[in-house]
mmCIF file of C-alpha atoms and ligand atoms in Angstrom:
data_model
loop_
_atom_site.group_PDB
_atom_site.id
_atom_site.type_symbol
_atom_site.label_atom_id
_atom_site.label_comp_id
_atom_site.label_asym_id
_atom_site.label_seq_id
_atom_site.Cartn_x
_atom_site.Cartn_y
_atom_site.Cartn_z
ATOM 1 C CA MET A 1 -24.946 46.867 -19.915
ATOM 2 C CA ARG A 2 -21.387 44.400 -19.459
ATOM 3 C CA ALA A 3 -21.587 42.442 -15.061
ATOM 4 C CA SER A 4 -18.651 43.190 -13.114
ATOM 5 C CA HIS A 5 -16.332 40.657 -13.046
ATOM 6 C CA GLN A 6 -15.259 39.753 -9.267
ATOM 7 C CA LYS A 7 -12.389 37.578 -8.219
ATOM 8 C CA ILE A 8 -13.604 34.922 -6.055
ATOM 9 C CA ARG A 9 -10.886 33.333 -4.647
ATOM 10 C CA VAL A 10 -11.067 30.319 -1.897
ATOM 11 C CA ARG A 11 -9.058 30.092 0.730
ATOM 12 C CA PHE A 12 -8.144 26.495 2.537
ATOM 13 C CA LYS A 13 -6.609 27.056 5.400
ATOM 14 C CA LYS A 14 -4.713 23.624 5.655
ATOM 15 C CA THR A 15 -2.905 22.100 2.717
ATOM 16 C CA VAL A 16 -2.466 19.149 4.318
ATOM 17 C CA SER A 17 -4.889 17.351 6.457
ATOM 18 C CA PRO A 18 -5.394 17.035 10.106
ATOM 19 C CA THR A 19 -2.709 14.454 11.620
ATOM 20 C CA TYR A 20 -3.226 10.901 13.211
ATOM 21 C CA ASP A 21 -1.989 8.278 15.118
ATOM 22 C CA ILE A 22 -0.133 4.390 13.873
ATOM 23 C CA ARG A 23 -0.331 2.843 16.926
ATOM 24 C CA ILE A 24 1.441 -1.035 16.923
ATOM 25 C CA SER A 25 1.233 -3.441 19.340
ATOM 26 C CA PRO A 26 1.019 -7.287 19.941
ATOM 27 C CA GLY A 27 -2.278 -7.493 21.031
ATOM 28 C CA LEU A 28 -3.806 -4.276 19.450
ATOM 29 C CA PHE A 29 -7.112 -6.040 18.175
ATOM 30 C CA GLY A 30 -8.694 -7.132 21.660
ATOM 31 C CA ASP A 31 -8.364 -3.366 22.716
ATOM 32 C CA LEU A 32 -9.702 -2.138 19.032
ATOM 33 C CA PRO A 33 -13.921 -2.735 20.018
ATOM 34 C CA PRO A 34 -13.638 -0.394 23.700
ATOM 35 C CA ASP A 35 -10.945 2.342 21.710
ATOM 36 C CA ILE A 36 -13.997 2.847 19.201
ATOM 37 C CA ALA A 37 -16.442 2.181 21.283
ATOM 38 C CA SER A 38 -14.853 6.438 22.713
ATOM 39 C CA ILE A 39 -13.876 7.575 19.386
ATOM 40 C CA VAL A 40 -18.129 7.161 18.068
ATOM 41 C CA GLY A 41 -20.079 7.280 20.594
ATOM 42 C CA ASP A 42 -23.978 6.112 19.322
ATOM 43 C CA ALA A 43 -22.757 6.251 15.657
ATOM 44 C CA ARG A 44 -22.638 3.760 13.567
ATOM 45 C CA VAL A 45 -19.637 1.614 12.517
ATOM 46 C CA PHE A 46 -19.362 -0.434 9.547
ATOM 47 C CA VAL A 47 -16.676 -2.929 9.299
ATOM 48 C CA ILE A 48 -15.538 -3.918 5.978
ATOM 49 C CA THR A 49 -14.022 -7.036 4.963
ATOM 50 C CA ASP A 50 -13.051 -9.337 2.758
ATOM 51 C CA ALA A 51 -14.780 -13.461 2.895
ATOM 52 C CA ASN A 52 -10.981 -14.785 4.622
ATOM 53 C CA VAL A 53 -10.374 -11.931 7.155
ATOM 54 C CA LYS A 54 -14.015 -12.007 8.467
ATOM 55 C CA ARG A 55 -13.574 -15.699 9.074
ATOM 56 C CA LEU A 56 -10.366 -14.497 10.504
ATOM 57 C CA TYR A 57 -10.674 -11.953 12.300
ATOM 58 C CA GLY A 58 -13.902 -10.430 11.444
ATOM 59 C CA ARG A 59 -16.915 -11.901 13.494
ATOM 60 C CA GLN A 60 -14.433 -11.925 16.421
ATOM 61 C CA LEU A 61 -13.592 -7.459 16.035
ATOM 62 C CA MET A 62 -18.255 -7.379 15.628
ATOM 63 C CA THR A 63 -18.270 -9.755 19.055
ATOM 64 C CA GLY A 64 -16.495 -7.052 20.642
ATOM 65 C CA LEU A 65 -17.490 -3.870 19.194
ATOM 66 C CA LEU A 66 -21.270 -5.280 20.140
ATOM 67 C CA ASN A 67 -20.293 -6.152 23.609
ATOM 68 C CA ALA A 68 -18.586 -2.057 23.451
ATOM 69 C CA LYS A 69 -22.065 -1.489 23.249
ATOM 70 C CA VAL A 70 -20.830 0.078 19.755
ATOM 71 C CA ASP A 71 -23.701 -0.084 16.949
ATOM 72 C CA ALA A 72 -21.680 -1.685 14.280
ATOM 73 C CA TRP A 73 -22.209 -3.642 10.818
ATOM 74 C CA LEU A 74 -20.229 -5.880 8.887
ATOM 75 C CA ILE A 75 -20.356 -6.107 5.021
ATOM 76 C CA ASP A 76 -17.696 -7.745 3.196
ATOM 77 C CA PHE A 77 -16.738 -8.869 -0.937
ATOM 78 C CA PRO A 78 -15.091 -11.873 -2.227
ATOM 79 C CA ALA A 79 -10.888 -11.920 -1.618
ATOM 80 C CA GLY A 80 -8.537 -10.558 -4.292
ATOM 81 C CA GLU A 81 -6.893 -7.991 -6.927
ATOM 82 C CA ALA A 82 -10.520 -9.189 -8.707
ATOM 83 C CA SER A 83 -12.689 -6.623 -5.707
ATOM 84 C CA LYS A 84 -11.275 -3.137 -6.403
ATOM 85 C CA ASN A 85 -13.380 -2.058 -8.603
ATOM 86 C CA SER A 86 -16.420 -0.172 -9.135
ATOM 87 C CA GLY A 87 -18.921 -2.577 -9.288
ATOM 88 C CA VAL A 88 -18.205 -4.028 -5.711
ATOM 89 C CA VAL A 89 -17.713 -0.063 -4.785
ATOM 90 C CA ASN A 90 -20.830 0.398 -5.805
ATOM 91 C CA SER A 91 -22.710 -2.223 -3.754
ATOM 92 C CA LEU A 92 -20.456 -1.070 -0.877
ATOM 93 C CA HIS A 93 -21.742 2.289 -1.350
ATOM 94 C CA THR A 94 -25.777 0.593 -1.375
ATOM 95 C CA GLN A 95 -25.282 -1.586 1.047
ATOM 96 C CA LEU A 96 -23.908 1.493 3.649
ATOM 97 C CA LEU A 97 -26.880 3.417 2.564
ATOM 98 C CA GLU A 98 -29.566 1.324 2.911
ATOM 99 C CA HIS A 99 -28.006 0.601 6.308
ATOM 100 C CA GLY A 100 -28.939 4.735 7.037
ATOM 101 C CA VAL A 101 -24.421 5.524 6.688
ATOM 102 C CA ARG A 102 -24.436 9.393 8.100
ATOM 103 C CA ARG A 103 -21.730 11.857 7.970
ATOM 104 C CA ASN A 104 -20.991 10.787 11.870
ATOM 105 C CA SER A 105 -20.599 6.878 10.655
ATOM 106 C CA LEU A 106 -17.158 5.708 10.488
ATOM 107 C CA ILE A 107 -15.579 2.555 8.464
ATOM 108 C CA LEU A 108 -13.171 0.368 9.813
ATOM 109 C CA ALA A 109 -11.128 -1.294 7.521
ATOM 110 C CA LEU A 110 -10.195 -4.613 8.546
ATOM 111 C CA GLY A 111 -8.402 -6.839 6.065
ATOM 112 C CA GLY A 112 -5.584 -6.531 3.406
ATOM 113 C CA GLY A 113 -4.184 -3.699 1.436
ATOM 114 C CA VAL A 114 -7.682 -4.314 -1.305
ATOM 115 C CA VAL A 115 -9.931 -3.895 2.224
ATOM 116 C CA GLY A 116 -8.195 -0.266 2.638
ATOM 117 C CA ASP A 117 -7.893 0.754 -1.023
ATOM 118 C CA VAL A 118 -11.633 -0.145 -1.192
ATOM 119 C CA ALA A 119 -13.227 0.493 1.859
ATOM 120 C CA GLY A 120 -10.721 4.350 2.267
ATOM 121 C CA TYR A 121 -12.308 5.237 -1.608
ATOM 122 C CA VAL A 122 -16.076 3.563 -0.038
ATOM 123 C CA ALA A 123 -15.243 6.397 3.001
ATOM 124 C CA ALA A 124 -13.701 9.030 0.416
ATOM 125 C CA THR A 125 -16.286 9.041 -1.260
ATOM 126 C CA ILE A 126 -19.412 8.176 0.330
ATOM 127 C CA LEU A 127 -21.633 11.207 1.384
ATOM 128 C CA ARG A 128 -19.055 13.239 0.636
ATOM 129 C CA GLY A 129 -16.327 11.925 2.456
ATOM 130 C CA ILE A 130 -17.194 10.132 6.234
ATOM 131 C CA LYS A 131 -14.292 9.143 8.422
ATOM 132 C CA TYR A 132 -12.425 5.716 8.294
ATOM 133 C CA ILE A 133 -10.095 3.935 10.947
ATOM 134 C CA GLN A 134 -7.928 1.523 9.265
ATOM 135 C CA VAL A 135 -7.009 -1.963 10.733
ATOM 136 C CA PRO A 136 -4.958 -3.758 8.273
ATOM 137 C CA THR A 137 -4.276 -7.436 8.669
ATOM 138 C CA THR A 138 -1.071 -8.759 5.695
ATOM 139 C CA LEU A 139 1.927 -7.323 6.089
ATOM 140 C CA LEU A 140 2.178 -5.082 2.720
ATOM 141 C CA ALA A 141 -0.949 -3.199 4.530
ATOM 142 C CA GLN A 142 1.148 -3.058 7.784
ATOM 143 C CA VAL A 143 3.863 -1.609 7.369
ATOM 144 C CA ASP A 144 2.817 -0.093 2.961
ATOM 145 C CA SER A 145 -1.077 1.167 1.737
ATOM 146 C CA SER A 146 -2.260 1.716 5.409
ATOM 147 C CA VAL A 147 -0.399 4.436 6.052
ATOM 148 C CA GLY A 148 -0.251 7.360 3.720
ATOM 149 C CA GLY A 149 -3.810 8.085 2.477
ATOM 150 C CA LYS A 150 -3.610 6.786 -1.306
ATOM 151 C CA VAL A 151 -7.336 4.772 -2.114
ATOM 152 C CA GLY A 152 -8.658 3.119 -5.275
ATOM 153 C CA ILE A 153 -9.651 1.471 -7.325
ATOM 154 C CA ASP A 154 -8.016 -0.552 -10.732
ATOM 155 C CA HIS A 155 -9.616 -0.036 -13.524
ATOM 156 C CA PRO A 156 -10.348 -1.923 -17.000
ATOM 157 C CA LEU A 157 -6.852 0.270 -18.628
ATOM 158 C CA GLY A 158 -5.266 -0.156 -15.390
ATOM 159 C CA LYS A 159 -4.295 -0.626 -12.038
ATOM 160 C CA ASN A 160 -5.101 2.021 -9.254
ATOM 161 C CA LEU A 161 -6.867 4.338 -12.000
ATOM 162 C CA ILE A 162 -9.959 5.398 -9.566
ATOM 163 C CA GLY A 163 -8.819 6.750 -6.712
ATOM 164 C CA ALA A 164 -8.271 9.746 -4.319
ATOM 165 C CA PHE A 165 -5.929 11.031 -1.083
ATOM 166 C CA HIS A 166 -8.300 10.653 2.087
ATOM 167 C CA GLN A 167 -6.116 10.225 5.468
ATOM 168 C CA PRO A 168 -7.822 7.401 8.835
ATOM 169 C CA GLU A 169 -8.202 8.953 11.532
ATOM 170 C CA ALA A 170 -5.953 6.561 12.860
ATOM 171 C CA VAL A 171 -4.470 3.248 11.597
ATOM 172 C CA TYR A 172 -3.986 -0.353 14.503
ATOM 173 C CA ILE A 173 -1.838 -1.836 13.600
ATOM 174 C CA ASP A 174 -1.160 -5.630 15.688
ATOM 175 C CA PRO A 175 1.428 -7.554 14.257
ATOM 176 C CA LEU A 176 0.173 -11.216 16.240
ATOM 177 C CA VAL A 177 -2.612 -11.103 13.429
ATOM 178 C CA LEU A 178 0.427 -11.999 10.943
ATOM 179 C CA ARG A 179 0.904 -15.833 11.884
ATOM 180 C CA THR A 180 -2.727 -16.502 10.101
ATOM 181 C CA LEU A 181 -1.107 -14.876 6.796
ATOM 182 C CA PRO A 182 0.072 -17.812 4.394
ATOM 183 C CA GLU A 183 3.815 -17.754 3.612
ATOM 184 C CA ARG A 184 3.588 -15.912 -0.381
ATOM 185 C CA GLU A 185 1.616 -12.753 1.527
ATOM 186 C CA PHE A 186 3.728 -12.816 3.703
ATOM 187 C CA ARG A 187 6.492 -12.686 1.493
ATOM 188 C CA SER A 188 4.801 -9.490 -0.737
ATOM 189 C CA GLY A 189 5.604 -7.940 2.059
ATOM 190 C CA LEU A 190 8.408 -8.429 2.876
ATOM 191 C CA ALA A 191 9.446 -6.490 -0.221
ATOM 192 C CA GLU A 192 7.491 -3.544 0.698
ATOM 193 C CA ILE A 193 9.686 -3.533 3.752
ATOM 194 C CA VAL A 194 12.935 -3.955 1.581
ATOM 195 C CA LYS A 195 11.928 -1.224 -1.199
ATOM 196 C CA ILE A 196 11.212 1.238 2.336
ATOM 197 C CA ALA A 197 14.692 -0.098 2.946
ATOM 198 C CA THR A 198 16.840 0.907 -0.078
ATOM 199 C CA ALA A 199 14.797 3.429 -0.616
ATOM 200 C CA LEU A 200 15.001 5.449 2.180
ATOM 201 C CA ASP A 201 17.879 4.368 5.888
ATOM 202 C CA GLU A 202 20.762 1.768 4.850
ATOM 203 C CA SER A 203 21.058 1.125 8.505
ATOM 204 C CA PHE A 204 17.157 0.039 8.230
ATOM 205 C CA PHE A 205 18.910 -2.294 5.533
ATOM 206 C CA ASN A 206 21.359 -3.199 7.758
ATOM 207 C CA TYR A 207 19.352 -4.425 10.010
ATOM 208 C CA LEU A 208 17.321 -6.907 7.540
ATOM 209 C CA GLU A 209 20.718 -7.923 6.221
ATOM 210 C CA LYS A 210 21.589 -9.176 9.877
ATOM 211 C CA ASN A 211 17.650 -10.325 11.023
ATOM 212 C CA ALA A 212 16.735 -12.598 8.090
ATOM 213 C CA GLY A 213 16.665 -15.650 9.622
ATOM 214 C CA LYS A 214 14.599 -14.432 11.946
ATOM 215 C CA ILE A 215 12.771 -12.669 9.540
ATOM 216 C CA LYS A 216 11.655 -15.810 7.443
ATOM 217 C CA GLN A 217 10.519 -17.956 11.091
ATOM 218 C CA ARG A 218 8.754 -14.821 11.669
ATOM 219 C CA SER A 219 10.532 -13.571 15.118
ATOM 220 C CA LEU A 220 7.057 -11.317 16.829
ATOM 221 C CA ARG A 221 10.219 -9.140 18.451
ATOM 222 C CA VAL A 222 11.921 -8.600 14.514
ATOM 223 C CA LEU A 223 7.899 -8.693 12.555
ATOM 224 C CA THR A 224 7.652 -5.220 15.915
ATOM 225 C CA GLU A 225 10.401 -3.928 15.012
ATOM 226 C CA LEU A 226 10.089 -4.095 10.488
ATOM 227 C CA ILE A 227 6.807 -2.810 10.816
ATOM 228 C CA THR A 228 7.745 0.313 13.307
ATOM 229 C CA ARG A 229 10.738 0.658 11.135
ATOM 230 C CA SER A 230 8.746 1.140 7.342
ATOM 231 C CA VAL A 231 5.866 3.011 8.836
ATOM 232 C CA GLN A 232 8.459 5.283 10.620
ATOM 233 C CA LEU A 233 10.157 6.222 7.164
ATOM 234 C CA LYS A 234 6.742 6.060 5.168
ATOM 235 C CA ALA A 235 4.870 8.012 7.844
ATOM 236 C CA ALA A 236 8.129 10.910 7.853
ATOM 237 C CA VAL A 237 7.479 10.461 3.317
ATOM 238 C CA VAL A 238 3.579 11.618 3.598
ATOM 239 C CA GLY A 239 3.786 14.011 6.730
ATOM 240 C CA ARG A 240 6.409 16.095 4.209
ATOM 241 C CA ASP A 241 4.137 15.837 0.862
ATOM 242 C CA GLU A 242 0.797 14.334 1.113
ATOM 243 C CA LEU A 243 -0.150 14.393 -2.357
ATOM 244 C CA GLU A 244 2.084 13.097 -4.207
ATOM 245 C CA THR A 245 4.002 16.335 -5.669
ATOM 246 C CA GLY A 246 7.290 15.292 -5.047
ATOM 247 C CA LEU A 247 9.468 13.321 -2.128
ATOM 248 C CA ARG A 248 7.326 10.660 -1.660
ATOM 249 C CA LYS A 249 8.097 9.559 -5.492
ATOM 250 C CA VAL A 250 10.888 7.780 -3.817
ATOM 251 C CA LEU A 251 8.594 4.873 -2.852
ATOM 252 C CA ASN A 252 7.582 4.231 -6.060
ATOM 253 C CA LEU A 253 10.812 2.747 -6.357
ATOM 254 C CA GLY A 254 10.331 -0.773 -7.315
ATOM 255 C CA HIS A 255 7.174 -0.107 -8.907
ATOM 256 C CA THR A 256 7.438 1.595 -12.629
ATOM 257 C CA ILE A 257 8.479 -2.050 -13.760
ATOM 258 C CA GLY A 258 6.556 -3.649 -10.947
ATOM 259 C CA HIS A 259 2.787 -2.583 -12.235
ATOM 260 C CA ALA A 260 4.824 -3.576 -15.766
ATOM 261 C CA VAL A 261 4.756 -7.494 -13.853
ATOM 262 C CA GLU A 262 2.370 -7.132 -11.244
ATOM 263 C CA ALA A 263 -0.377 -6.371 -14.733
ATOM 264 C CA ALA A 264 1.733 -8.232 -17.487
ATOM 265 C CA SER A 265 0.932 -11.392 -15.447
ATOM 266 C CA ASN A 266 -2.641 -10.758 -15.227
ATOM 267 C CA TYR A 267 -3.129 -10.164 -11.357
ATOM 268 C CA THR A 268 -1.394 -13.841 -11.071
ATOM 269 C CA LEU A 269 1.623 -12.630 -9.048
ATOM 270 C CA ARG A 270 0.990 -10.220 -5.861
ATOM 271 C CA HIS A 271 1.937 -7.191 -5.738
ATOM 272 C CA GLY A 272 4.331 -7.061 -3.277
ATOM 273 C CA GLU A 273 6.295 -10.083 -5.558
ATOM 274 C CA ALA A 274 5.533 -8.063 -9.061
ATOM 275 C CA VAL A 275 7.115 -4.497 -6.302
ATOM 276 C CA ALA A 276 10.351 -7.556 -5.796
ATOM 277 C CA ILE A 277 10.764 -8.228 -9.410
ATOM 278 C CA GLY A 278 10.341 -4.848 -10.282
ATOM 279 C CA LEU A 279 12.929 -3.524 -7.613
ATOM 280 C CA ALA A 280 15.772 -5.924 -9.284
ATOM 281 C CA ALA A 281 15.327 -5.130 -12.844
ATOM 282 C CA GLU A 282 14.933 -1.080 -11.422
ATOM 283 C CA SER A 283 17.861 -2.020 -10.121
ATOM 284 C CA GLY A 284 19.696 -3.036 -12.368
ATOM 285 C CA ILE A 285 18.781 0.038 -15.124
ATOM 286 C CA ALA A 286 20.586 2.146 -11.897
ATOM 287 C CA ARG A 287 23.703 0.101 -12.380
ATOM 288 C CA ASP A 288 23.700 -0.508 -15.776
ATOM 289 C CA MET A 289 22.875 3.549 -16.267
ATOM 290 C CA GLY A 290 25.979 4.106 -13.574
ATOM 291 C CA LEU A 291 24.013 5.276 -11.110
ATOM 292 C CA LEU A 292 24.110 2.544 -8.604
ATOM 293 C CA SER A 293 27.662 0.860 -8.031
ATOM 294 C CA ALA A 294 27.604 -2.681 -8.689
ATOM 295 C CA LEU A 295 28.869 -3.541 -5.508
ATOM 296 C CA ASP A 296 25.829 -2.163 -3.871
ATOM 297 C CA TYR A 297 23.556 -3.981 -6.190
ATOM 298 C CA GLU A 298 24.394 -7.733 -5.871
ATOM 299 C CA ARG A 299 24.105 -6.844 -2.315
ATOM 300 C CA LEU A 300 20.137 -5.464 -2.284
ATOM 301 C CA LEU A 301 19.926 -9.453 -5.059
ATOM 302 C CA ARG A 302 22.025 -10.975 -2.077
ATOM 303 C CA LEU A 303 19.540 -9.888 0.710
ATOM 304 C CA MET A 304 16.276 -10.390 -1.458
ATOM 305 C CA ARG A 305 17.398 -14.231 -2.424
ATOM 306 C CA ALA A 306 18.213 -14.367 1.499
ATOM 307 C CA LEU A 307 14.089 -13.220 2.328
ATOM 308 C CA ARG A 308 13.496 -15.349 -0.536
ATOM 309 C CA LEU A 309 12.392 -12.750 -2.405
ATOM 310 C CA ARG A 310 12.668 -13.548 -6.356
ATOM 311 C CA THR A 311 14.025 -11.555 -8.760
ATOM 312 C CA SER A 312 13.286 -12.271 -11.553
ATOM 313 C CA PHE A 313 9.477 -13.420 -14.091
ATOM 314 C CA PRO A 314 9.290 -14.810 -17.905
ATOM 315 C CA GLY A 315 6.623 -12.233 -18.183
ATOM 316 C CA ILE A 316 9.219 -9.198 -18.836
ATOM 317 C CA ARG A 317 10.825 -11.242 -21.302
ATOM 318 C CA SER A 318 7.848 -10.367 -22.793
ATOM 319 C CA LYS A 319 8.897 -6.655 -24.683
ATOM 320 C CA GLU A 320 5.815 -5.964 -26.370
ATOM 321 C CA LYS A 321 3.701 -6.836 -22.943
ATOM 322 C CA LEU A 322 5.861 -4.891 -20.783
ATOM 323 C CA ARG A 323 6.397 -2.056 -22.700
ATOM 324 C CA ARG A 324 2.811 -1.728 -22.803
ATOM 325 C CA ALA A 325 2.061 -2.001 -19.419
ATOM 326 C CA LEU A 326 4.793 0.709 -19.147
ATOM 327 C CA SER A 327 2.673 3.516 -21.185
ATOM 328 C CA THR A 328 -0.361 2.440 -19.094
ATOM 329 C CA ASP A 329 1.337 3.398 -16.001
ATOM 330 C CA LYS A 330 0.015 6.177 -13.886
ATOM 331 C CA LYS A 331 4.150 7.969 -14.350
ATOM 332 C CA SER A 332 5.602 7.932 -17.358
ATOM 333 C CA ILE A 333 4.286 10.501 -19.771
ATOM 334 C CA GLY A 334 3.924 10.583 -23.027
ATOM 335 C CA ALA A 335 7.135 9.105 -24.667
ATOM 336 C CA SER A 336 10.349 10.024 -22.112
ATOM 337 C CA MET A 337 10.187 6.846 -19.470
ATOM 338 C CA LYS A 338 10.824 8.872 -15.340
ATOM 339 C CA PHE A 339 12.102 6.034 -13.206
ATOM 340 C CA VAL A 340 12.864 6.259 -9.621
ATOM 341 C CA LEU A 341 16.174 4.756 -9.598
ATOM 342 C CA LEU A 342 18.533 3.790 -6.528
ATOM 343 C CA ASN A 343 21.710 5.999 -5.797
ATOM 344 C CA GLY A 344 23.080 3.954 -3.128
ATOM 345 C CA ILE A 345 21.495 2.092 -0.293
ATOM 346 C CA GLY A 346 19.298 4.436 1.322
ATOM 347 C CA CYS A 347 19.161 6.600 -1.991
ATOM 348 C CA THR A 348 17.099 7.719 -4.273
ATOM 349 C CA LEU A 349 16.930 9.664 -7.158
ATOM 350 C CA VAL A 350 13.036 10.238 -8.021
ATOM 351 C CA GLY A 351 12.409 10.961 -11.825
ATOM 352 C CA VAL A 352 15.047 10.168 -14.339
ATOM 353 C CA ASP A 353 14.601 9.802 -17.976
ATOM 354 C CA VAL A 354 15.466 6.069 -18.974
ATOM 355 C CA PRO A 355 16.484 6.047 -22.335
ATOM 356 C CA SER A 356 15.109 2.758 -24.276
ATOM 357 C CA PRO A 357 18.104 0.808 -24.999
ATOM 358 C CA PHE A 358 18.247 -0.169 -21.469
ATOM 359 C CA ILE A 359 14.526 -1.077 -21.079
ATOM 360 C CA ASN A 360 14.990 -2.991 -24.189
ATOM 361 C CA ALA A 361 18.569 -4.213 -22.692
ATOM 362 C CA LEU A 362 16.725 -6.175 -19.282
ATOM 363 C CA VAL A 363 13.920 -6.937 -21.438
ATOM 364 C CA LYS A 364 16.401 -8.772 -23.673
ATOM 365 C CA THR A 365 18.793 -10.567 -20.973
ATOM 366 C CA ARG A 366 16.971 -11.461 -18.210
HETATM 367 N N1 NAD B 1 -2.694 2.582 -0.950
HETATM 368 C C1 NAD B 1 -1.090 2.184 -0.846
HETATM 369 O O1 NAD B 1 -0.832 3.222 -0.673
HETATM 370 C C2 NAD B 1 -1.404 1.285 -1.641
HETATM 371 C C3 NAD B 1 0.107 0.753 -0.927
HETATM 372 C C4 NAD B 1 0.560 -1.015 -1.494
HETATM 373 C C5 NAD B 1 -0.233 -1.662 -2.125
HETATM 374 N N2 NAD B 1 -1.639 -0.933 -2.605
HETATM 375 C C6 NAD B 1 -2.646 -2.202 -2.383
HETATM 376 O O2 NAD B 1 -2.217 -3.278 -1.242
HETATM 377 C C7 NAD B 1 -3.091 -4.299 -2.657
HETATM 378 C C8 NAD B 1 -2.390 -5.303 -2.508
HETATM 379 O O3 NAD B 1 -2.301 -5.781 -0.546
HETATM 380 P P1 NAD B 1 -1.840 -7.341 0.058
HETATM 381 O O4 NAD B 1 -1.035 -7.679 0.102
HETATM 382 O O5 NAD B 1 -2.593 -7.175 1.503
HETATM 383 O O6 NAD B 1 -3.653 -8.297 -0.930
HETATM 384 P P2 NAD B 1 -5.087 -8.889 0.214
HETATM 385 O O7 NAD B 1 -6.034 -7.692 0.796
HETATM 386 O O8 NAD B 1 -5.729 -9.129 -1.237
HETATM 387 O O9 NAD B 1 -4.384 -9.570 0.990
HETATM 388 C C9 NAD B 1 -4.126 -11.044 0.610
HETATM 389 C C10 NAD B 1 -5.007 -11.862 0.479
HETATM 390 O O10 NAD B 1 -4.704 -12.078 2.778
HETATM 391 C C11 NAD B 1 -5.535 -12.635 3.544
HETATM 392 N N3 NAD B 1 -5.962 -11.943 4.259
HETATM 393 C C12 NAD B 1 -5.538 -10.792 4.773
HETATM 394 N N4 NAD B 1 -5.098 -10.548 6.268
HETATM 395 C C13 NAD B 1 -4.173 -11.967 6.704
HETATM 396 C C14 NAD B 1 -5.100 -12.774 7.842
HETATM 397 N N5 NAD B 1 -4.272 -11.798 8.937
HETATM 398 N N6 NAD B 1 -4.150 -13.964 7.254
HETATM 399 C C15 NAD B 1 -4.826 -14.746 6.503
HETATM 400 N N7 NAD B 1 -4.999 -14.189 5.493
HETATM 401 C C16 NAD B 1 -5.104 -12.902 5.416
HETATM 402 C C17 NAD B 1 -6.650 -11.610 2.711
HETATM 403 O O11 NAD B 1 -8.115 -12.756 2.708
HETATM 404 C C18 NAD B 1 -6.829 -11.624 1.170
HETATM 405 O O12 NAD B 1 -6.710 -13.259 0.507
HETATM 406 C C19 NAD B 1 -2.650 -3.922 -3.572
HETATM 407 O O13 NAD B 1 -4.220 -3.067 -4.037
HETATM 408 C C20 NAD B 1 -2.302 -2.847 -3.678
HETATM 409 O O14 NAD B 1 -2.422 -2.180 -5.156
HETATM 410 C C21 NAD B 1 -1.901 0.316 -1.620
HETATM 411 ZN ZN1 ZN B 2 3.649 -1.377 -3.353
#
């Protein structure tokens, strides 16, 4: 007798994750311990950080948490992109399991984008997913990577190829911690801010132009404004397209070439440095394709120069390296190369087919 087939449909009540708050305020870092205490109760908190941030802020946070009677453990790994791998994730899984992680435990990701991506991925995968909070400490992480729930690690075949969408419970942003950030890291974060403004909001772009001097001096007032506006813009996009099926792709402006340049530099460039180069190069393509006016192109390059962002890199002269790197980029499909391109300042098009002569021309002339 043939068994009759049943159709069982799995229905999800929600297609998006619950909402969460992003708090931004100078001095917020000091408020963390009592806040965390009230969120977790008796549950164990695992603070995951890198070796640098542990020294600068990790120990201080642990003292605060223990004083607030939070059951907290601190785990660190070596700083830098090289730690975004399965070996580090495996070691973190082991340490969490050995220290009694439970479904109600909380991970607190304290650090830059690397810590946020790795600790968030560990939170997404351990025991099929536990809660985590982002406490970003680099400008790049504060304006970009801590918001939106993209977590993951690199693979020998490419960057960020292994990962998940796992939204944090909350994000705590304290611009005061940027005081200790090295200049190169600071500029790397500025590149993502310029990307967000250029992609989405001309009035924010105007603000950056007017305040370039104060930005370079790291004026706390101006930095807080930059972070707030960047996060508002990113959160609005992510809220409408959590899983990057459409609109969210605008945030990849500068990243198709940027990721390729980052790989071609063997990751000697900071992520934001590569994004700045990618943004300039892709804007050159948009101008050559008649999508972006020469005036807007010049305006963007002027702002980038005013903020001391590098806009060219000898590595992209190597056609072969660039092509190879582009072909492993997640955003390219087969032979047709899709780009996110500017159609004006604050106006972005996604999924633009770029014929190879435009890419070749860029490689030849820069
Ligand atoms: N998930 C996302 O949506 C997303 C978005 C953008 C970038 N990223 C990822 O973010 C990573 C880059 O992040 P990053 O630029 O923050 O790098 P990072 O995490 O490596 O931090 C840079 C350096 O600054 C140090 N540091 C951190 N905070 C400091 C502070 N307050 N004072 C002094 N030093 C401090 C770190 O120890 C490290 O040496 C890349 O792996 C990139 O792929 C992810
Ligand atoms: Zn980026």
